[in-house]
GROMACS .gro file of C-alpha atoms in nm:
model
  249
    1UNK     CA    1   0.000   0.000   0.000
    2UNK     CA    2   0.107   0.359  -0.049
    3UNK     CA    3  -0.014   0.692   0.086
    4UNK     CA    4  -0.248   0.895  -0.133
    5UNK     CA    5  -0.050   1.201  -0.238
    6UNK     CA    6  -0.333   1.438  -0.336
    7UNK     CA    7  -0.612   1.447  -0.076
    8UNK     CA    8  -0.945   1.297  -0.189
    9UNK     CA    9  -0.799   1.185  -0.523
   10UNK     CA   10  -0.666   0.828  -0.530
   11UNK     CA   11  -0.471   0.714  -0.834
   12UNK     CA   12  -0.558   0.345  -0.792
   13UNK     CA   13  -0.804   0.140  -0.585
   14UNK     CA   14  -0.830   0.263  -0.227
   15UNK     CA   15  -0.708   0.018   0.038
   16UNK     CA   16  -0.763   0.232   0.349
   17UNK     CA   17  -1.001   0.514   0.432
   18UNK     CA   18  -1.157   0.674   0.736
   19UNK     CA   19  -1.530   0.702   0.796
   20UNK     CA   20  -1.784   0.717   1.075
   21UNK     CA   21  -1.803   0.424   1.316
   22UNK     CA   22  -2.175   0.489   1.355
   23UNK     CA   23  -2.268   0.296   1.040
   24UNK     CA   24  -2.117  -0.054   1.064
   25UNK     CA   25  -2.317  -0.173   0.764
   26UNK     CA   26  -2.134   0.077   0.541
   27UNK     CA   27  -1.797  -0.026   0.685
   28UNK     CA   28  -1.878  -0.394   0.628
   29UNK     CA   29  -1.970  -0.327   0.266
   30UNK     CA   30  -1.644  -0.141   0.217
   31UNK     CA   31  -1.459  -0.437   0.368
   32UNK     CA   32  -1.635  -0.665   0.121
   33UNK     CA   33  -1.488  -0.446  -0.152
   34UNK     CA   34  -1.141  -0.497  -0.006
   35UNK     CA   35  -1.120  -0.160   0.168
   36UNK     CA   36  -1.016  -0.132   0.531
   37UNK     CA   37  -1.159   0.153   0.736
   38UNK     CA   38  -1.033   0.347   1.034
   39UNK     CA   39  -1.361   0.404   1.219
   40UNK     CA   40  -1.416   0.752   1.359
   41UNK     CA   41  -1.562   0.722   1.708
   42UNK     CA   42  -1.804   0.983   1.844
   43UNK     CA   43  -1.644   1.299   1.977
   44UNK     CA   44  -1.808   1.456   2.280
   45UNK     CA   45  -1.697   1.795   2.150
   46UNK     CA   46  -1.950   1.791   1.864
   47UNK     CA   47  -2.332   1.781   1.840
   48UNK     CA   48  -2.469   1.425   1.850
   49UNK     CA   49  -2.569   1.395   1.480
   50UNK     CA   50  -2.214   1.470   1.358
   51UNK     CA   51  -2.004   1.340   1.647
   52UNK     CA   52  -1.841   1.070   1.436
   53UNK     CA   53  -1.812   1.258   1.106
   54UNK     CA   54  -1.467   1.217   0.955
   55UNK     CA   55  -1.491   1.542   0.760
   56UNK     CA   56  -1.530   1.732   1.088
   57UNK     CA   57  -1.248   1.566   1.280
   58UNK     CA   58  -0.962   1.518   1.033
   59UNK     CA   59  -0.817   1.667   0.717
   60UNK     CA   60  -0.552   1.486   0.507
   61UNK     CA   61  -0.275   1.701   0.363
   62UNK     CA   62  -0.147   1.433   0.126
   63UNK     CA   63   0.110   1.161   0.183
   64UNK     CA   64   0.158   1.067   0.548
   65UNK     CA   65   0.040   1.399   0.695
   66UNK     CA   66  -0.308   1.427   0.847
   67UNK     CA   67  -0.450   1.705   1.062
   68UNK     CA   68  -0.660   1.569   1.348
   69UNK     CA   69  -0.884   1.775   1.573
   70UNK     CA   70  -0.719   1.875   1.897
   71UNK     CA   71  -0.793   1.623   2.171
   72UNK     CA   72  -0.900   1.336   1.943
   73UNK     CA   73  -0.638   1.095   2.080
   74UNK     CA   74  -0.810   0.773   1.967
   75UNK     CA   75  -0.832   0.880   1.603
   76UNK     CA   76  -0.473   1.008   1.611
   77UNK     CA   77  -0.349   0.679   1.759
   78UNK     CA   78  -0.536   0.472   1.500
   79UNK     CA   79  -0.385   0.676   1.217
   80UNK     CA   80  -0.036   0.648   1.366
   81UNK     CA   81  -0.063   0.268   1.349
   82UNK     CA   82  -0.059   0.303   0.970
   83UNK     CA   83   0.242   0.533   0.976
   84UNK     CA   84   0.063   0.865   0.946
   85UNK     CA   85   0.223   1.178   1.085
   86UNK     CA   86  -0.037   1.357   1.295
   87UNK     CA   87  -0.064   1.733   1.306
   88UNK     CA   88  -0.294   1.867   1.576
   89UNK     CA   89  -0.543   2.132   1.472
   90UNK     CA   90  -0.462   2.481   1.595
   91UNK     CA   91  -0.825   2.558   1.677
   92UNK     CA   92  -1.049   2.348   1.898
   93UNK     CA   93  -1.312   2.169   1.690
   94UNK     CA   94  -1.607   2.188   1.925
   95UNK     CA   95  -1.959   2.311   1.983
   96UNK     CA   96  -2.177   2.451   1.710
   97UNK     CA   97  -2.109   2.637   1.385
   98UNK     CA   98  -1.865   2.794   1.310
   99UNK     CA   99  -1.648   2.648   1.587
  100UNK     CA  100  -1.705   2.293   1.465
  101UNK     CA  101  -1.592   2.342   1.106
  102UNK     CA  102  -1.227   2.448   1.102
  103UNK     CA  103  -1.118   2.125   0.929
  104UNK     CA  104  -1.419   2.100   0.697
  105UNK     CA  105  -1.248   2.230   0.384
  106UNK     CA  106  -1.257   2.070   0.038
  107UNK     CA  107  -0.925   2.005  -0.133
  108UNK     CA  108  -0.968   1.972  -0.511
  109UNK     CA  109  -0.636   1.909  -0.681
  110UNK     CA  110  -0.422   2.221  -0.633
  111UNK     CA  111  -0.714   2.422  -0.497
  112UNK     CA  112  -0.889   2.438  -0.159
  113UNK     CA  113  -1.249   2.549  -0.120
  114UNK     CA  114  -1.289   2.707   0.223
  115UNK     CA  115  -1.416   2.992   0.434
  116UNK     CA  116  -1.092   3.167   0.532
  117UNK     CA  117  -1.254   3.314   0.844
  118UNK     CA  118  -1.313   2.961   0.978
  119UNK     CA  119  -1.028   2.759   0.823
  120UNK     CA  120  -0.785   2.608   1.074
  121UNK     CA  121  -0.442   2.772   1.066
  122UNK     CA  122  -0.271   2.435   1.012
  123UNK     CA  123  -0.452   2.394   0.680
  124UNK     CA  124  -0.391   2.757   0.588
  125UNK     CA  125  -0.016   2.723   0.650
  126UNK     CA  126   0.000   2.403   0.445
  127UNK     CA  127  -0.171   2.574   0.150
  128UNK     CA  128   0.070   2.866   0.166
  129UNK     CA  129   0.373   2.637   0.173
  130UNK     CA  130   0.251   2.437  -0.129
  131UNK     CA  131   0.112   2.722  -0.336
  132UNK     CA  132  -0.242   2.584  -0.318
  133UNK     CA  133  -0.501   2.837  -0.427
  134UNK     CA  134  -0.776   2.901  -0.175
  135UNK     CA  135  -1.121   2.949  -0.328
  136UNK     CA  136  -1.294   3.169  -0.075
  137UNK     CA  137  -1.660   3.096   0.007
  138UNK     CA  138  -1.899   3.188   0.288
  139UNK     CA  139  -2.000   2.827   0.352
  140UNK     CA  140  -1.809   2.677   0.643
  141UNK     CA  141  -1.902   2.315   0.580
  142UNK     CA  142  -1.729   2.306   0.242
  143UNK     CA  143  -1.608   1.945   0.253
  144UNK     CA  144  -1.946   1.798   0.339
  145UNK     CA  145  -2.106   2.028   0.080
  146UNK     CA  146  -1.867   1.923  -0.198
  147UNK     CA  147  -1.825   1.590  -0.374
  148UNK     CA  148  -1.475   1.590  -0.521
  149UNK     CA  149  -1.498   1.409  -0.857
  150UNK     CA  150  -1.150   1.472  -0.998
  151UNK     CA  151  -0.890   1.747  -0.985
  152UNK     CA  152  -1.105   1.968  -1.209
  153UNK     CA  153  -1.464   1.873  -1.113
  154UNK     CA  154  -1.703   1.888  -0.819
  155UNK     CA  155  -2.069   1.831  -0.736
  156UNK     CA  156  -2.245   2.060  -0.487
  157UNK     CA  157  -2.587   2.193  -0.391
  158UNK     CA  158  -2.439   2.513  -0.246
  159UNK     CA  159  -2.488   2.822  -0.465
  160UNK     CA  160  -2.187   3.005  -0.324
  161UNK     CA  161  -1.953   2.711  -0.369
  162UNK     CA  162  -2.082   2.647  -0.721
  163UNK     CA  163  -2.029   3.009  -0.827
  164UNK     CA  164  -1.685   3.049  -0.670
  165UNK     CA  165  -1.559   2.711  -0.798
  166UNK     CA  166  -1.676   2.786  -1.152
  167UNK     CA  167  -1.504   3.126  -1.147
  168UNK     CA  168  -1.186   2.951  -1.032
  169UNK     CA  169  -1.193   2.724  -1.337
  170UNK     CA  170  -1.352   2.410  -1.194
  171UNK     CA  171  -1.627   2.217  -1.368
  172UNK     CA  172  -1.932   2.218  -1.143
  173UNK     CA  173  -2.252   2.016  -1.132
  174UNK     CA  174  -2.503   2.214  -0.924
  175UNK     CA  175  -2.774   1.988  -0.780
  176UNK     CA  176  -3.087   2.045  -0.573
  177UNK     CA  177  -3.034   2.079  -0.198
  178UNK     CA  178  -3.184   1.819   0.033
  179UNK     CA  179  -3.287   1.461  -0.043
  180UNK     CA  180  -2.995   1.334   0.168
  181UNK     CA  181  -3.064   1.210   0.521
  182UNK     CA  182  -2.879   1.343   0.825
  183UNK     CA  183  -3.064   1.244   1.143
  184UNK     CA  184  -3.112   1.545   1.370
  185UNK     CA  185  -3.103   1.795   1.083
  186UNK     CA  186  -3.339   1.884   0.799
  187UNK     CA  187  -3.103   1.726   0.548
  188UNK     CA  188  -2.743   1.635   0.476
  189UNK     CA  189  -2.502   1.713   0.193
  190UNK     CA  190  -2.361   1.542  -0.115
  191UNK     CA  191  -1.997   1.538   0.000
  192UNK     CA  192  -2.098   1.375   0.325
  193UNK     CA  193  -2.259   1.076   0.156
  194UNK     CA  194  -1.986   0.980  -0.091
  195UNK     CA  195  -1.616   0.955  -0.166
  196UNK     CA  196  -1.378   0.824  -0.428
  197UNK     CA  197  -1.263   0.468  -0.358
  198UNK     CA  198  -1.055   0.452  -0.673
  199UNK     CA  199  -0.953   0.675  -0.960
  200UNK     CA  200  -1.268   0.570  -1.143
  201UNK     CA  201  -1.501   0.462  -0.862
  202UNK     CA  202  -1.720   0.675  -0.637
  203UNK     CA  203  -1.896   0.508  -0.344
  204UNK     CA  204  -2.226   0.632  -0.204
  205UNK     CA  205  -2.368   0.571   0.143
  206UNK     CA  206  -2.716   0.485   0.024
  207UNK     CA  207  -2.867   0.460  -0.319
  208UNK     CA  208  -2.818   0.777  -0.528
  209UNK     CA  209  -3.126   0.680  -0.728
  210UNK     CA  210  -3.317   0.834  -0.437
  211UNK     CA  211  -3.194   1.182  -0.537
  212UNK     CA  212  -3.406   1.370  -0.794
  213UNK     CA  213  -3.089   1.474  -0.979
  214UNK     CA  214  -2.946   1.123  -0.998
  215UNK     CA  215  -2.958   1.113  -1.379
  216UNK     CA  216  -2.756   1.434  -1.396
  217UNK     CA  217  -2.512   1.305  -1.133
  218UNK     CA  218  -2.473   0.978  -1.321
  219UNK     CA  219  -2.416   1.158  -1.651
  220UNK     CA  220  -2.157   1.390  -1.491
  221UNK     CA  221  -1.969   1.089  -1.352
  222UNK     CA  222  -2.007   0.885  -1.672
  223UNK     CA  223  -1.842   1.161  -1.874
  224UNK     CA  224  -1.541   1.123  -1.649
  225UNK     CA  225  -1.556   0.743  -1.663
  226UNK     CA  226  -1.634   0.716  -1.292
  227UNK     CA  227  -1.841   0.417  -1.181
  228UNK     CA  228  -2.113   0.455  -0.917
  229UNK     CA  229  -2.070   0.211  -0.626
  230UNK     CA  230  -2.375   0.174  -0.402
  231UNK     CA  231  -2.304   0.073  -0.041
  232UNK     CA  232  -2.664   0.052   0.082
  233UNK     CA  233  -3.013   0.005  -0.063
  234UNK     CA  234  -3.148   0.282   0.159
  235UNK     CA  235  -3.181   0.646   0.053
  236UNK     CA  236  -2.870   0.864   0.058
  237UNK     CA  237  -2.721   0.924   0.403
  238UNK     CA  238  -2.469   1.188   0.512
  239UNK     CA  239  -2.216   0.992   0.720
  240UNK     CA  240  -1.947   1.261   0.723
  241UNK     CA  241  -1.780   1.144   0.406
  242UNK     CA  242  -1.539   0.864   0.323
  243UNK     CA  243  -1.186   1.002   0.321
  244UNK     CA  244  -0.936   0.792   0.122
  245UNK     CA  245  -0.593   0.761   0.283
  246UNK     CA  246  -0.401   0.474   0.120
  247UNK     CA  247  -0.417   0.290  -0.212
  248UNK     CA  248  -0.276  -0.015  -0.384
  249UNK     CA  249   0.050  -0.004  -0.575
   0.00000   0.00000   0.00000
């Protein structure tokens, strides 16, 4: 196995990812596909519906380096077992918005979609050191609001993200908001219910046929030769994303 160099964008089939421990059925289906998962246990620092959301508690920088929310010792220890170098978040990821969303930024190739007023300084410093362009948006939950398709393409229901990403040169599929379950909230988001598990495979927690824009989503992915992998027969569920970390040789 090797470390994924560009966050969210595996080059080959994913062998290790991190995702919520709250949905063992999803983790078992991933295991059936040959993918190991580091389960994210609930954090008492966050509201109950998102306590185990990976996109709230960690942010890969590429290679061995992963930012983990301050105080999340179990997640940090589990990542270290696979050789990851842990960087503690500068801010405390706790409470309600915006204090819960410092790590919830969407890396798309050499760009990062984020609210700079909320973005954790550790991510900001990494972007500056690598020359990564920050696409500034008002949305704080940019990772859960953004499905990263490839280094040039995203799917989102957020108007601000769609507009800013398009102006920055990304190809954007804007879909209807809602139609994704997130218990405790009115609805969840597209980035929180999916993730790339290979260069040409995107896995969904739930059946994307349940979304009214599924045909458009499928067409957008088909044009990029990305196969839809369905992990559950239920309707789409925001589990906090599936963050790829390692891949096969």
